[in-house]
Coordinates of C-alpha atoms in Angstrom, one line a residue:
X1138 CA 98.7 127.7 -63.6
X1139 CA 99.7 129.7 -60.4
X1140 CA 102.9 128.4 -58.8
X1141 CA 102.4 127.1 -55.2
X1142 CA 103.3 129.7 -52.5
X1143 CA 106.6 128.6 -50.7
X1144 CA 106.0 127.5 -47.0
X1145 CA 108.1 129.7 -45.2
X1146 CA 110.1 128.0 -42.7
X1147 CA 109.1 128.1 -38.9
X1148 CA 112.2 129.3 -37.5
X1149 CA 110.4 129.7 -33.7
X1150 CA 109.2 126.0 -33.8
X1151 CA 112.6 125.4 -34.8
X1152 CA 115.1 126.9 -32.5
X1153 CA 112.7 125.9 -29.8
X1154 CA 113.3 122.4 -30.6
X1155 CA 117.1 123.3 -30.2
X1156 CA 116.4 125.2 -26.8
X1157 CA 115.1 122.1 -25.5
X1158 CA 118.1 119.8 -26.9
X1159 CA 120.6 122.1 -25.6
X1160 CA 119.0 122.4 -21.9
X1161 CA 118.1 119.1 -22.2
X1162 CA 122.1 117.9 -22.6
X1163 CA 124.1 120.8 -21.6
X1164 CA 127.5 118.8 -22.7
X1165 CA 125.9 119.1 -26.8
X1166 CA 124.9 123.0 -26.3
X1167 CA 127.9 124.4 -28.3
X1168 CA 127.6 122.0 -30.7
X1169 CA 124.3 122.6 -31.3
X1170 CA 124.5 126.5 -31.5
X1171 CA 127.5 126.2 -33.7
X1172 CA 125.2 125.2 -36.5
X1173 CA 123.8 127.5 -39.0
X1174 CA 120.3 127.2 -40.1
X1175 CA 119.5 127.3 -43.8
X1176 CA 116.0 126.7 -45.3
X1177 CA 115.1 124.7 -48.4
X1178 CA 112.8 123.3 -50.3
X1179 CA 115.0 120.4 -51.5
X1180 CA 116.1 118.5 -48.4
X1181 CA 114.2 115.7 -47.3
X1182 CA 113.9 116.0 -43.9
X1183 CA 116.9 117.9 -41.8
X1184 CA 121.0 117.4 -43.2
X1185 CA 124.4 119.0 -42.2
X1186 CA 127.1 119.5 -44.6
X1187 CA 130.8 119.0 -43.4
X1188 CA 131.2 123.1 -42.4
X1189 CA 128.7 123.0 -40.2
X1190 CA 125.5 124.2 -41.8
X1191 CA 122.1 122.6 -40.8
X1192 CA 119.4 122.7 -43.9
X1193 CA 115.7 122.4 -42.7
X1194 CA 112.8 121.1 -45.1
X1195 CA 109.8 123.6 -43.6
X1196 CA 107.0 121.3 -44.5
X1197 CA 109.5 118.9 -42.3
X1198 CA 109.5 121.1 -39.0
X1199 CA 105.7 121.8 -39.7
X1200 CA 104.4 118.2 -39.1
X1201 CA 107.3 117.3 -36.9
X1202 CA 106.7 117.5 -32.9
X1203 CA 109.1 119.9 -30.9
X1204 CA 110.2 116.9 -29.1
X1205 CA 111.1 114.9 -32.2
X1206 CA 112.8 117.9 -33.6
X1207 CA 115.3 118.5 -30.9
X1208 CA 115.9 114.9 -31.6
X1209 CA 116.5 115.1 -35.0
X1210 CA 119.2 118.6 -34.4
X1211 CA 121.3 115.8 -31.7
X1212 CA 120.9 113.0 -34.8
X1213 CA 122.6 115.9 -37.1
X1214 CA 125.1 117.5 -34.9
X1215 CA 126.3 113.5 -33.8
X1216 CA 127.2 113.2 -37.8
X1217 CA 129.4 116.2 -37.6
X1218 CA 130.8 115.6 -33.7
X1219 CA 131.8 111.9 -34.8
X1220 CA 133.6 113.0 -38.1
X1221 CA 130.9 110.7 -40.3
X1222 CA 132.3 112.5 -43.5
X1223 CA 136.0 111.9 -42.6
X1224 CA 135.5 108.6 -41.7
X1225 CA 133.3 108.1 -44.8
X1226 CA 136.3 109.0 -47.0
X1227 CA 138.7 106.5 -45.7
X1228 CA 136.0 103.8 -46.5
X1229 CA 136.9 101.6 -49.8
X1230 CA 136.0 103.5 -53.0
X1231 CA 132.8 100.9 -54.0
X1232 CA 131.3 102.1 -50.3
X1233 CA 132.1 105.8 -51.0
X1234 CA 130.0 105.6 -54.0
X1235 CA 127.0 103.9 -52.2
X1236 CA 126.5 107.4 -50.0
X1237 CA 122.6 105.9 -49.0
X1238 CA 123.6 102.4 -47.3
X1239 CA 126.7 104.4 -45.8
X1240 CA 124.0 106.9 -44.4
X1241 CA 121.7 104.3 -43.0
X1242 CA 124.9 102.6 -41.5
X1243 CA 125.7 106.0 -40.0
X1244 CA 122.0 106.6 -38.7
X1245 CA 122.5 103.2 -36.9
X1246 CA 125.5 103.9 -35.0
X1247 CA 124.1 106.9 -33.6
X1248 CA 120.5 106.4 -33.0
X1249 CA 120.6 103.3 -30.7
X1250 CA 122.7 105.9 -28.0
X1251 CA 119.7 108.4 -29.1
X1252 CA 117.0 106.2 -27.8
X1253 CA 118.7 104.9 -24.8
X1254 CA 119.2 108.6 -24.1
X1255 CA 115.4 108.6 -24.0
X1256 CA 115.6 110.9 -27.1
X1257 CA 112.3 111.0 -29.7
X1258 CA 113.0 110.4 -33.3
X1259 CA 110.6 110.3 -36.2
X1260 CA 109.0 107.6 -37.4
X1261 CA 111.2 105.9 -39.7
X1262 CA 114.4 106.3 -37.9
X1263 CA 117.1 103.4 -38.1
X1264 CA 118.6 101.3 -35.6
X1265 CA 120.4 98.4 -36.0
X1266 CA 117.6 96.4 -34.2
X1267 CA 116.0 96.9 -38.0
X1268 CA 118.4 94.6 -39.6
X1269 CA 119.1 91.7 -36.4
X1270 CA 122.3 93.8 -35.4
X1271 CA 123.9 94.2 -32.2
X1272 CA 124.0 97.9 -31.0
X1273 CA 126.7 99.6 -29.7
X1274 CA 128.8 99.7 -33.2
X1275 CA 130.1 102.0 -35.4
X1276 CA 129.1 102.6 -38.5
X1277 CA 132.2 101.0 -40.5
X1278 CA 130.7 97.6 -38.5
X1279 CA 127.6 98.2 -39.2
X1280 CA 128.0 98.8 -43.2
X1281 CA 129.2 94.8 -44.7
X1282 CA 126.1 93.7 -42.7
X1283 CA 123.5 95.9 -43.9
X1284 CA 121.3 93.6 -46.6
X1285 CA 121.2 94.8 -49.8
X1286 CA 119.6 98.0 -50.5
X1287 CA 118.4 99.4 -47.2
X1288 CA 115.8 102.3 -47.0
X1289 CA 117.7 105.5 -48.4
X1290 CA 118.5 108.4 -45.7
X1291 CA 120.1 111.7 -46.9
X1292 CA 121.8 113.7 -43.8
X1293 CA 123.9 115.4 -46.3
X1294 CA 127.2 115.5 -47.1
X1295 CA 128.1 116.1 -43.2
X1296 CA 127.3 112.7 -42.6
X1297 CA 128.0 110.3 -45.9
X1298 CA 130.9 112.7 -47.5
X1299 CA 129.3 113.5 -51.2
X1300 CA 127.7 116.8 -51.8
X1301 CA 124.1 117.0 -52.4
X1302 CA 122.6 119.3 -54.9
X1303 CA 120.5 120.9 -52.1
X1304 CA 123.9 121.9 -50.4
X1305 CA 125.6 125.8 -50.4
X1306 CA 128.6 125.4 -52.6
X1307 CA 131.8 125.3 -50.6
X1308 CA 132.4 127.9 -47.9
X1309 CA 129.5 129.9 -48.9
X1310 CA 126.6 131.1 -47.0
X1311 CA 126.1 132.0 -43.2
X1312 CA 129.0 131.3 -40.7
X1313 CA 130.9 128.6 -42.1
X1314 CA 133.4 126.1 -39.4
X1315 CA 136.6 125.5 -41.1
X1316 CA 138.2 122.4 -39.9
X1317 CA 140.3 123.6 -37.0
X1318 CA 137.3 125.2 -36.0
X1319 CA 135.3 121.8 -36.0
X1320 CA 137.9 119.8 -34.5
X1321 CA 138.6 122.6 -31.2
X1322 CA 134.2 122.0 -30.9
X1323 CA 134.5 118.4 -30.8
X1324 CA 137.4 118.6 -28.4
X1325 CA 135.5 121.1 -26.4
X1326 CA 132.5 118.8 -26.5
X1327 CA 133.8 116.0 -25.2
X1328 CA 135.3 118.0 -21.9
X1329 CA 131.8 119.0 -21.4
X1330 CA 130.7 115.3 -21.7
X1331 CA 133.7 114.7 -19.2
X1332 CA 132.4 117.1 -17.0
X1333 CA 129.2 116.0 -16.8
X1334 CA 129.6 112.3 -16.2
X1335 CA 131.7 113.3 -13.4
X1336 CA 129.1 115.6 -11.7
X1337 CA 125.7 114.7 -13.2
X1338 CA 125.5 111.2 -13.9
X1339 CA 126.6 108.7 -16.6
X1340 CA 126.7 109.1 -20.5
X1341 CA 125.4 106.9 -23.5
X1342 CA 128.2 104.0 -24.2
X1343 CA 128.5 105.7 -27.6
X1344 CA 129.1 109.0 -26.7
X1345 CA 131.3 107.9 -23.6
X1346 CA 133.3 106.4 -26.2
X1347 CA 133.4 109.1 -28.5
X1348 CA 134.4 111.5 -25.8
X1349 CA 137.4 109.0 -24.7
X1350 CA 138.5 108.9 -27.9
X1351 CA 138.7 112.6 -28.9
X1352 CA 140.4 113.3 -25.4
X1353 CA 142.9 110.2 -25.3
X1354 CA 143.0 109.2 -28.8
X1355 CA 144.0 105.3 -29.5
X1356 CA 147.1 105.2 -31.8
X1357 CA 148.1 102.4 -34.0
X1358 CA 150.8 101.4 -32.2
X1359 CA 152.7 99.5 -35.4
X1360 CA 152.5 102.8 -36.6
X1361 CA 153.7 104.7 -34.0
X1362 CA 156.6 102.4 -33.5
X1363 CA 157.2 102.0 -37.6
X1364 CA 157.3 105.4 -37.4
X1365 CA 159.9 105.9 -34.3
X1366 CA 162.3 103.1 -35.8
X1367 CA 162.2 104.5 -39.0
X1368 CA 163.2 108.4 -37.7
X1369 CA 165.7 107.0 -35.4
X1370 CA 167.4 105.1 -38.2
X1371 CA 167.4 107.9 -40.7
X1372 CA 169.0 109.8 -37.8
X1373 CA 171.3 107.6 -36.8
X1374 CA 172.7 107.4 -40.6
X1375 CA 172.4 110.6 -41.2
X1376 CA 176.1 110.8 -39.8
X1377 CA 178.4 110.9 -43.3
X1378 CA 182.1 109.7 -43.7
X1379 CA 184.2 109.7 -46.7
X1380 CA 185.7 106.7 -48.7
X1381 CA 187.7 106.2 -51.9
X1382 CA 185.9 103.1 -52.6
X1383 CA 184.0 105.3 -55.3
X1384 CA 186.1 108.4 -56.4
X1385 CA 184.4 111.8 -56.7
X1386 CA 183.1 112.4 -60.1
X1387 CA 184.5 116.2 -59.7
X1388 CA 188.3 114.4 -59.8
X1389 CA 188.2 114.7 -63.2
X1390 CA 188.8 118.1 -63.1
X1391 CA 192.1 118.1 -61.7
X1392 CA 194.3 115.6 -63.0
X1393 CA 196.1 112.7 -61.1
X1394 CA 194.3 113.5 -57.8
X1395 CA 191.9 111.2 -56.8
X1396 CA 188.7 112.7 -54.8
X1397 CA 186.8 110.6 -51.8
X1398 CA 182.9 111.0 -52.5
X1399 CA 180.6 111.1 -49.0
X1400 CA 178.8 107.5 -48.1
X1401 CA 175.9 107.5 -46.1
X1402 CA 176.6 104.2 -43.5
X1403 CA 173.4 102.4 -42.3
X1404 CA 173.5 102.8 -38.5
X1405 CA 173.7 99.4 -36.1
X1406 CA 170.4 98.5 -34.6
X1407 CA 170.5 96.3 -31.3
X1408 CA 167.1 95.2 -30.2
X1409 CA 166.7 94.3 -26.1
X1410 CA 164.4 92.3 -25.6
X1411 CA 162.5 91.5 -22.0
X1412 CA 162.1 87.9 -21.6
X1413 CA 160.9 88.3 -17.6
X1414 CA 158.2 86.2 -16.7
X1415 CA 155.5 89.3 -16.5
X1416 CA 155.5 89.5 -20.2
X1417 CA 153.5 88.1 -22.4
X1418 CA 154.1 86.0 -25.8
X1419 CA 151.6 86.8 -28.1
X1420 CA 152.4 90.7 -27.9
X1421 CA 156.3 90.3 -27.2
X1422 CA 156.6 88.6 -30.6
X1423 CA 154.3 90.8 -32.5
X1424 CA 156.1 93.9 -31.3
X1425 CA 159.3 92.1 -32.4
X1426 CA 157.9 91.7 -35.5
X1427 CA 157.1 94.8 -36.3
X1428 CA 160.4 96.1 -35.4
X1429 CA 162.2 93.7 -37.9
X1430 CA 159.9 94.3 -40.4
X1431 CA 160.4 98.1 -40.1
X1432 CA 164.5 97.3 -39.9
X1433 CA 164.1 95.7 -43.6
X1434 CA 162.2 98.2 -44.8
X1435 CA 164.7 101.1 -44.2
X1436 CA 167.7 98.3 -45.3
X1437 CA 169.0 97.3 -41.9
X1438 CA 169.2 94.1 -42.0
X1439 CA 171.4 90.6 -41.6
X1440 CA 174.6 91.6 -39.5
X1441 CA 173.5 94.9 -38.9
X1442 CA 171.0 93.7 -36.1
X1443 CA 171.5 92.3 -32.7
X1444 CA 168.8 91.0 -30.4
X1445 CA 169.5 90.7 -27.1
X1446 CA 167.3 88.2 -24.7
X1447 CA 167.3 89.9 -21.3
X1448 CA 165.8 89.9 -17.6
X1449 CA 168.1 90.5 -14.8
X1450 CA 170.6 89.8 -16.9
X1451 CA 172.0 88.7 -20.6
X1452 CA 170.8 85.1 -21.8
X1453 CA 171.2 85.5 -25.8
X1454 CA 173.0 87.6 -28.4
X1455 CA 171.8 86.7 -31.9
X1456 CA 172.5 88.1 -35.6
X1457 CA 168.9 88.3 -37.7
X1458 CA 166.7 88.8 -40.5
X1459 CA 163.6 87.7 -39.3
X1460 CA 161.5 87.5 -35.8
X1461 CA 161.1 83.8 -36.9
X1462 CA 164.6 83.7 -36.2
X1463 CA 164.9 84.8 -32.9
X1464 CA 165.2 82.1 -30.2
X1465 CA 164.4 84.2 -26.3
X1466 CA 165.6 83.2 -23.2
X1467 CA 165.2 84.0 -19.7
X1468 CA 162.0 84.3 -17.5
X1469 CA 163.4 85.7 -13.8
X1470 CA 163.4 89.3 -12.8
X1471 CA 163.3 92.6 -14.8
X1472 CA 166.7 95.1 -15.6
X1473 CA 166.8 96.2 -18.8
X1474 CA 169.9 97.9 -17.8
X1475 CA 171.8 95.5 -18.0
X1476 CA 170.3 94.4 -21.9
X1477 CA 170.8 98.4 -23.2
X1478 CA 174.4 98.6 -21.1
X1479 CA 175.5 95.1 -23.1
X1480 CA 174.4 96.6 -26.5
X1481 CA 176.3 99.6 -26.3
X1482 CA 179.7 97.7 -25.3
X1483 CA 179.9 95.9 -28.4
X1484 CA 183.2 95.8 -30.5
X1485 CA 180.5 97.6 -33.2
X1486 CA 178.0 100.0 -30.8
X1487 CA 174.6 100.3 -32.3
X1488 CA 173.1 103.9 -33.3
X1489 CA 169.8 103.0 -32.5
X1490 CA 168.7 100.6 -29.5
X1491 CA 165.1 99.5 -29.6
X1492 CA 163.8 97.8 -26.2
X1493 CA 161.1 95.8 -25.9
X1494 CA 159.4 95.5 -22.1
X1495 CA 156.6 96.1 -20.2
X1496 CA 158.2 99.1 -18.4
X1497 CA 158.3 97.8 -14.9
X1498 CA 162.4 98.0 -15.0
X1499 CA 164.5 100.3 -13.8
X1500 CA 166.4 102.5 -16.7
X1501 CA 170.0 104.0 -16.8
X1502 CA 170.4 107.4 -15.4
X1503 CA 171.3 109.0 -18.4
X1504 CA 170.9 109.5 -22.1
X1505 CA 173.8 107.1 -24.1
X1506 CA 175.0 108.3 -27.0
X1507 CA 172.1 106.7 -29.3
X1508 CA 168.6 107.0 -30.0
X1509 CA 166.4 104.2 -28.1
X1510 CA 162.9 103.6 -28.5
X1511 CA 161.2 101.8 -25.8
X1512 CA 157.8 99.5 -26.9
X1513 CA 156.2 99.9 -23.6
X1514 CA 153.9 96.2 -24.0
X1515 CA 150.5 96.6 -21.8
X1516 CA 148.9 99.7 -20.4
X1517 CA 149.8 100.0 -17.1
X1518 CA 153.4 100.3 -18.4
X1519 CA 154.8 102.9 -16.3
X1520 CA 156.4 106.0 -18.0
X1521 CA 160.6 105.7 -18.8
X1522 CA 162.7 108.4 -18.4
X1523 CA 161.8 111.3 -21.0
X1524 CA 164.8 110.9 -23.1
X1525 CA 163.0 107.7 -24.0
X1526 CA 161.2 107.8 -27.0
X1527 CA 158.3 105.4 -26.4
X1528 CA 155.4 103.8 -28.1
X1529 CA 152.5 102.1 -26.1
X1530 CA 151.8 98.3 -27.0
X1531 CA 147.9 97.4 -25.9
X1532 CA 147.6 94.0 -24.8

């Protein structure tokens, strides 16, 4: 029996269809160029893996219209532009292994900013209109809501994360993007999107959002501030003295001398706290939270922490273990001056002072002697002095 001739892929019909995407939105062109073409046989439709290779079925770009295609090559390079693989791989390990439903999840987030866009897509395309969901999420929304078993999609690993057998093993085959590469293109992408809202018009919601992100990335602030407490207290006690409350173990060696061994102290933590009335509750105590919990953590705790109540002036000075614990006073005007300048004249002067305010204070003049972190609560917060390490608190 005579095997079927191959259809050989119609590369013309193809990059035409990219022509037009690129010209079409100018901010995607490097994006869309960036991708290496590779035929097969074994790929359903069109899918990316995550370096940036673009595998076309040819009985797929036969049928398909030009304008559909340059639809599909903005539905691929989205999956790579908005990370879907890395994202994929921080989802739970039972969603991981359901790479179809995370696919269609995927497909949704991104094709309800394609059609908006006036873009054409294939029949069969899905949007979260399909399943009664609101549009205008990302995937990881979209994927607990999905019913069970959705229509499969297969963009390839570029989008879900697992490698399909249709794929080019690891960095082989044409022009490979490392990493660094991709993540300079998305970065370089979303300028161009910058750009062109500012001089051409206005942008999908999703890709405005995308954009904003890449370029002024939202940080966790617990994170963040776990992380500045935690460096300024392994700082602070990384200052070493000697005591003879637990000889030397090398003393043995020479008899009837008795060696001091080095002690590591845990540093003094004193916590200002900005009790004017411009703050608010909710966040105030959740930062303060955060910053005890962190303090227990790394072992600082009991009489080892002050908190200090503070608005023009000093209302409180309290020993604790908890956040529970903390009773706040105050409510007038703003100085955390005067909270930082009382911590540091205590009988036992903290090495780390950890402030708590929505930045409209005035700050000392100069660096003390101590680490201090500032939790700047809201986001018009202006910027302290940059000797201040800070940490930005949404509301």
């Amino acid at each position: 029996m005579p095997v079927p001739e191959r259809l050989p892929l119609d590369h013309t019909k193809l990059l035409a269809a990219r022509y037009r995407a690129a010209s079409d939105r100018p901010y995607l062109a490097t994006a869309l160029y960036a991708l290496s073409v590779v035929a097969s046989d074994r790929v359903p439709t069109m899918g990316v893996d995550r370096h940036w290779r673009c595998y076309v079925s040819p009985a797929f770009a036969e049928r398909t219209p030009v304008a559909e295609l340059a639809g599909v090559w903005v539905h691929e390079v989205a999956h790579l532009l908005r990370d879907h693989h890395g994202r994929a791989a921080r989802l739970p390990a039972a969603d991981q292994r359901d790479a179809h439903r995370v696919n269609v999840a995927q497909d949704c987030e991104i094709n309800d900013d394609l059609i908006a866009d006036g873009l054409r897509l294939p029949e069969g395309r899905m949007e979260p209109g399909l399943f009664g969901l609101p549009s205008g999420r990302l995937f990881e929304t979209y994927l607990p809501a999905l019913p069970p078993g959705p229509p499969p999609h297969n963009c390839g690993s570029g989008a879900h994360g697992r490698p399909e057998p249709w794929e080019l093993p690891g960095a082989q085959g044409p022009s490979p993007l490392s990493a660094t590469e991709a993540q300079a293109l998305r970065r370089r992408t979303a300028e161009s999107m910058r750009a062109h809202q500012r001089t051409r018009g206005s942008l999908p919601a999703g890709w405005r959002r995308w954009a904003e992100e890449v370029l002024e990335p939202t940080v966790d602030w617990r994170q963040a501030l776990a992380g500045a407490v935690r460096e300024a207290a392994a700082w602070a006690s990384g200052a070493v003295d000697y005591t003879y409350r637990r000889p030397s173990r090398r003393g043995a060696a020479l008899r009837g001398v008795v060696l001091p061994t080095l002690r590591r102290p845990l540093p003094r933590v004193a916590v200002v706290v900005d009790t004017s009335g411009s703050m608010g509750d909710d966040e105030l105590a959740a930062a303060l939270g955060e910053v005890t919990g962190v303090l227990r953590e790394v072992g600082i705790r009991g009489n080892r922490v002050s908190v200090l109540a503070c608005d023009a002036d000093v209302h409180a000075v309290s020993r604790v273990t908890s956040a529970d614990q903390v009773e706040l006073g105050g409510g007038g005007g703003t100085d955390m001056r005067v909270g930082i300048a009382r911590a540091l004249a205590a009988p036992e002067r903290p090495g780390i002072v950890v402030v708590l305010t929505d930045g409209h204070t005035p700050w000392p003049d100069e660096s003390p002697s101590c680490r201090v972190v500032a939790a700047l609560i809201g986001a018009d917060a202006p910027q302290p002095p940059p000797w201040i390490e800070t940490v930005r608190v949404p509301l």
